[in-house]
mmCIF file of C-alpha atoms and ligand atoms in Angstrom:
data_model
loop_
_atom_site.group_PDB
_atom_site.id
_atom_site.type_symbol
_atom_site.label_atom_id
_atom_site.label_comp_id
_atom_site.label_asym_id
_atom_site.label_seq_id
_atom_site.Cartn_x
_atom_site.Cartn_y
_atom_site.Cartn_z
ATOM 1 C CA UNK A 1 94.948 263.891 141.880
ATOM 2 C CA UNK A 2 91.794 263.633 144.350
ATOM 3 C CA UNK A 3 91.055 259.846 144.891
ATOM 4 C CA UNK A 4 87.760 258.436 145.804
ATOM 5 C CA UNK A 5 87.846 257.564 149.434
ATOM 6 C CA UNK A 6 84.508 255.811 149.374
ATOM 7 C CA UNK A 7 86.128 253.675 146.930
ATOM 8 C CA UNK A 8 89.598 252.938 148.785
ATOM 9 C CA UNK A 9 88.270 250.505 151.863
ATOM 10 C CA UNK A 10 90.162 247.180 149.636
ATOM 11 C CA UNK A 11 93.640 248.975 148.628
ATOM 12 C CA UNK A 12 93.966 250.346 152.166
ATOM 13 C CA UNK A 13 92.967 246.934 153.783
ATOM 14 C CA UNK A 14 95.420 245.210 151.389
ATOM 15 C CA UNK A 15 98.172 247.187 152.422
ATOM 16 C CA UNK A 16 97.389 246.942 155.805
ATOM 17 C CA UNK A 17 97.223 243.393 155.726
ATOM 18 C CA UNK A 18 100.823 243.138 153.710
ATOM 19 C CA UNK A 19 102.492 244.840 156.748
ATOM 20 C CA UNK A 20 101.341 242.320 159.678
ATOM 21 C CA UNK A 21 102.565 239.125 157.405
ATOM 22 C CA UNK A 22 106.032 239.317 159.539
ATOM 23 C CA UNK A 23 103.847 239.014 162.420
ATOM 24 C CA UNK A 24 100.495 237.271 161.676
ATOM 25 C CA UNK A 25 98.436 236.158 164.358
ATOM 26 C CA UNK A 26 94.519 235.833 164.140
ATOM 27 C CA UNK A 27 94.186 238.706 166.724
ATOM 28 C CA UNK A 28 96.058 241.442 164.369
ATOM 29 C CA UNK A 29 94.195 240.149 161.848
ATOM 30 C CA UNK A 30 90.974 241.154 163.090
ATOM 31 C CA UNK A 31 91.865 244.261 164.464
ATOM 32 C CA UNK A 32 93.014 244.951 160.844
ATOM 33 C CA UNK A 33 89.313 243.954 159.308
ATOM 34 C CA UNK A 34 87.749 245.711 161.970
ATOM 35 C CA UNK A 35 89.386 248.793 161.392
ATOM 36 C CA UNK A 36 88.812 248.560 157.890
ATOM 37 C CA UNK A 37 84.465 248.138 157.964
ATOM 38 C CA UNK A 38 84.661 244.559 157.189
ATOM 39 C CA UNK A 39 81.161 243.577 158.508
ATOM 40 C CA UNK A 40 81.204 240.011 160.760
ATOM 41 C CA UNK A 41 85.158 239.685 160.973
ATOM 42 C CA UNK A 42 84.929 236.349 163.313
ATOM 43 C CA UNK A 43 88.037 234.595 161.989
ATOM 44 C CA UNK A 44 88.939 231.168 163.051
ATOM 45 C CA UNK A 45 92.041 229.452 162.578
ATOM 46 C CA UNK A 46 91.562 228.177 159.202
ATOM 47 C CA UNK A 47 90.348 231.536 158.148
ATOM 48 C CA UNK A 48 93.581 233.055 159.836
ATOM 49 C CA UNK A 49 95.639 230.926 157.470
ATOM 50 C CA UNK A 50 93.902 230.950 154.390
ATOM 51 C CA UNK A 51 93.985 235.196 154.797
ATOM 52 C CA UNK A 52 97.933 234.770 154.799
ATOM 53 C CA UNK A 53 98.080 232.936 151.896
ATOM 54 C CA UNK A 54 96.135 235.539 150.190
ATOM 55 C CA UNK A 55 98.117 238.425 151.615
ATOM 56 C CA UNK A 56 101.394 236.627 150.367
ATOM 57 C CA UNK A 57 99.449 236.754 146.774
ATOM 58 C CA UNK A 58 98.502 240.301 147.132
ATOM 59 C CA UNK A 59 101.961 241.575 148.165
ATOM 60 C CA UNK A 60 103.059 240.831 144.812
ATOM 61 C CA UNK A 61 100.773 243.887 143.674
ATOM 62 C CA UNK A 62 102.834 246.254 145.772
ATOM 63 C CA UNK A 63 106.335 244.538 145.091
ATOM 64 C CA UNK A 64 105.012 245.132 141.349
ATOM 65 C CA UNK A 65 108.156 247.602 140.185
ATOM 66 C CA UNK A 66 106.225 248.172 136.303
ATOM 67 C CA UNK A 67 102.631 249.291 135.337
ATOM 68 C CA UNK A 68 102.725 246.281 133.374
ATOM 69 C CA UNK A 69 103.415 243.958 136.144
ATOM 70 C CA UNK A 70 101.336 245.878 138.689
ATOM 71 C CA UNK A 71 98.054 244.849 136.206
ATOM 72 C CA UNK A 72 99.058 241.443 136.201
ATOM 73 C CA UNK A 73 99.620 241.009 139.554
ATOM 74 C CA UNK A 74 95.940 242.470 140.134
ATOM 75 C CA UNK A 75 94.807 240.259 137.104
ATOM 76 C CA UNK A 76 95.645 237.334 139.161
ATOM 77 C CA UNK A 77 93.685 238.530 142.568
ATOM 78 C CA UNK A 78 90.713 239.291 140.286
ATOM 79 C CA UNK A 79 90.383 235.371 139.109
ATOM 80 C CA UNK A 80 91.304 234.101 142.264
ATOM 81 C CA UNK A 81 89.221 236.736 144.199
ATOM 82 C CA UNK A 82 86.158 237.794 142.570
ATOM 83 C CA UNK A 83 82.873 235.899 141.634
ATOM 84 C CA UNK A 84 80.656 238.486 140.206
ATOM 85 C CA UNK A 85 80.405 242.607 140.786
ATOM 86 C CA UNK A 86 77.015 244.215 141.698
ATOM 87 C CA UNK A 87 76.625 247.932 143.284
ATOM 88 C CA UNK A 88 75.388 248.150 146.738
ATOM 89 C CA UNK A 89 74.211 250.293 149.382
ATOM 90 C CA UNK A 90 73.841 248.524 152.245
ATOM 91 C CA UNK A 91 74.054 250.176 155.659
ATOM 92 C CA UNK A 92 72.744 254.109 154.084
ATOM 93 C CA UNK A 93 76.382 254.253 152.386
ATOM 94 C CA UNK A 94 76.572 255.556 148.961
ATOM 95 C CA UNK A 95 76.719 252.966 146.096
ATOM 96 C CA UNK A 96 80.357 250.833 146.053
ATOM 97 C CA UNK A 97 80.872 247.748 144.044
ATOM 98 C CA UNK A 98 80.765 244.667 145.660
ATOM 99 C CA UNK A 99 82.332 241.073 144.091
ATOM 100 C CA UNK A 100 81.444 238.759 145.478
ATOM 101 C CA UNK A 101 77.689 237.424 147.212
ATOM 102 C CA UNK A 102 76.466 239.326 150.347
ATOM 103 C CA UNK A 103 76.559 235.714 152.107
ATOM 104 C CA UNK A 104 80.049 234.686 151.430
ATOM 105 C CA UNK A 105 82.359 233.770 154.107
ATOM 106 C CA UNK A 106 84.854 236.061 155.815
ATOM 107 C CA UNK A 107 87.475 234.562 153.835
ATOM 108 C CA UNK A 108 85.877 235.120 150.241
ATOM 109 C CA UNK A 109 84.719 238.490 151.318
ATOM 110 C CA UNK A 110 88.363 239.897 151.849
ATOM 111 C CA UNK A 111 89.204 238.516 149.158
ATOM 112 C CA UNK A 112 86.738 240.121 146.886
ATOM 113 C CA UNK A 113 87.205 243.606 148.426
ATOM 114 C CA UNK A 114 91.145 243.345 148.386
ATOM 115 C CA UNK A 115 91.008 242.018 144.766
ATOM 116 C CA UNK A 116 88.422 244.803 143.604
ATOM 117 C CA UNK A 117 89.409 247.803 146.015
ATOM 118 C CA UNK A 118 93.017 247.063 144.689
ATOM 119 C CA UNK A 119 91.519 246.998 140.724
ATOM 120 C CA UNK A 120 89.696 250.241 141.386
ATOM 121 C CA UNK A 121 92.790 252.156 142.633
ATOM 122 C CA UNK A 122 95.121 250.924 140.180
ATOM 123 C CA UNK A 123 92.314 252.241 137.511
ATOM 124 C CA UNK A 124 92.377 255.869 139.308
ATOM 125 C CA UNK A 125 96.112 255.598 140.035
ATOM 126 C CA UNK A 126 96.820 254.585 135.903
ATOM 127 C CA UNK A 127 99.151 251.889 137.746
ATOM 128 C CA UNK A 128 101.231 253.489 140.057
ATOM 129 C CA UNK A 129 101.303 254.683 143.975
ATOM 130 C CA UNK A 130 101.292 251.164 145.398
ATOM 131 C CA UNK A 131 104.237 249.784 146.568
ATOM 132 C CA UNK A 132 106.177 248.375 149.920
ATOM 133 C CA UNK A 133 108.427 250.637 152.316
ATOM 134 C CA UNK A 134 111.858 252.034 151.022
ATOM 135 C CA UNK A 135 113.285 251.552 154.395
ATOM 136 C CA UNK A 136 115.288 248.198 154.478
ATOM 137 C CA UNK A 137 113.626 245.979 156.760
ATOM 138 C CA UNK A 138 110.190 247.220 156.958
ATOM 139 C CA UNK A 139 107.378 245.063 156.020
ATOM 140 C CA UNK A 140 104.791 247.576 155.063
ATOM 141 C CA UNK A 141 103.031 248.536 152.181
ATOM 142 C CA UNK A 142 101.446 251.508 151.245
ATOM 143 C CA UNK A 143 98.764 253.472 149.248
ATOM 144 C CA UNK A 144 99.852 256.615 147.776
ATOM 145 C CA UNK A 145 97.333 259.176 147.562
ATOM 146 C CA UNK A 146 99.528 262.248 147.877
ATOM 147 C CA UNK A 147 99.209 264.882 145.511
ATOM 148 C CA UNK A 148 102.563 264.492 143.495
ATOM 149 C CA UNK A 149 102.549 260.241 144.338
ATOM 150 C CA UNK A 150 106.286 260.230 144.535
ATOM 151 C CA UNK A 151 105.841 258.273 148.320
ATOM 152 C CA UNK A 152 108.464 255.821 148.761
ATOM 153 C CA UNK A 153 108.099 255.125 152.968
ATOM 154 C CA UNK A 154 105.154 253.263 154.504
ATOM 155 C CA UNK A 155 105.212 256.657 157.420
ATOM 156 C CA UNK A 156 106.846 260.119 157.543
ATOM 157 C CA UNK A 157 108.796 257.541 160.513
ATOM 158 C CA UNK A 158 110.566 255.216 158.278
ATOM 159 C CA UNK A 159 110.917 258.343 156.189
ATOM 160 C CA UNK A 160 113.053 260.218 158.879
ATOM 161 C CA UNK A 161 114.751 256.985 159.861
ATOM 162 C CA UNK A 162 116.505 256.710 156.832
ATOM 163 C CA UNK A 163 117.312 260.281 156.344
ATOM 164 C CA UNK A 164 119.270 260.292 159.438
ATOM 165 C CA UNK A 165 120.730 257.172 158.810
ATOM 166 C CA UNK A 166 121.867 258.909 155.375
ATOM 167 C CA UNK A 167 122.983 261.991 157.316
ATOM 168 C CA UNK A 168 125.124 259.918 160.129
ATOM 169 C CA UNK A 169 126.617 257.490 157.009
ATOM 170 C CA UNK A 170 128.179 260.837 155.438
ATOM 171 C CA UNK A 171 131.945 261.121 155.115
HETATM 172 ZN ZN1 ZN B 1 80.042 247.284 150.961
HETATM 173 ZN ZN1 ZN B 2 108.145 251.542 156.641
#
């Protein structure tokens, strides 16, 4: 399956966002939008604590376990998250939907991206290869874009973790 990376900017910065909620402080936050494009990420603390809310609402699309229940959960992120949808091409990049006003606030703008980027890959996925980190006690989430999207870790790391642990646990 070849995804659309042009296209995957909201489902990567929704997962990315799921795995600091353990941890949330406004400074990973905006190391998180920055790495992820968002344009003007100056977050203040109101901003910081309305983006948790939203991440707690979002997580619920990777703790989805059916197809069913993953389009709901996204259902509920597009009404909460999206105002309108428009193609742009700001900034020389190809044409992406946008959904929600160029002149929103940082807030409404993840929002919108997270909600849409999120709809977009669970079209192209046909509802699968999202979900949160096998390993017990990790936070992450993650996007699956491998070719046979049978991923189960957020990292070849928590991966290996729990095949040793597997290994050591053996009679
Ligand atoms: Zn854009
Ligand atoms: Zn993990």
């Amino acid at each position: 399956m070849q995804f659309n990376h042009d296209n995957m900017t909201g489902a990567r910065l929704a997962a990315h966002l799921v795995g600091l909620v353990p941890e949330w402080s406004g400074s990973r936050v905006q190391r998180a939008l920055a790495a992820h494009d968002i344009r003007r990420p100056e977050l203040d603390d109101r901003a910081v604590a309305e983006l948790l809310g939203w991440t707690l609402v979002v997580r619920e699309v990777f703790a989805a376990t059916s197809v069913a229940d993953t389009c709901a959960a996204v259902n509920r992120l597009l009404q909460q998250g999206t105002r309108t949808a428009y193609l742009s091409t700001h900034d020389g990049r190809r044409p992406h939907l946008h959904f929600t006003p160029e002149d929103d606030d940082l807030v409404g703008r993840v929002r919108s991206v997270t909600a849409g980027g999120l709809a977009l890959f669970v079209v192209e996925a046909e509802g699968r290869r999202l979900g949160l980190c096998a390993r017990p006690g990790c936070p992450r989430a993650f996007v699956d874009t491998s070719r046979n999207g049978t991923r189960r870790y957020c990292s070849a790391r928590c991966g290996n973790a729990v095949a040793v642990a597997r290994h050591r646990d053996r009679p």
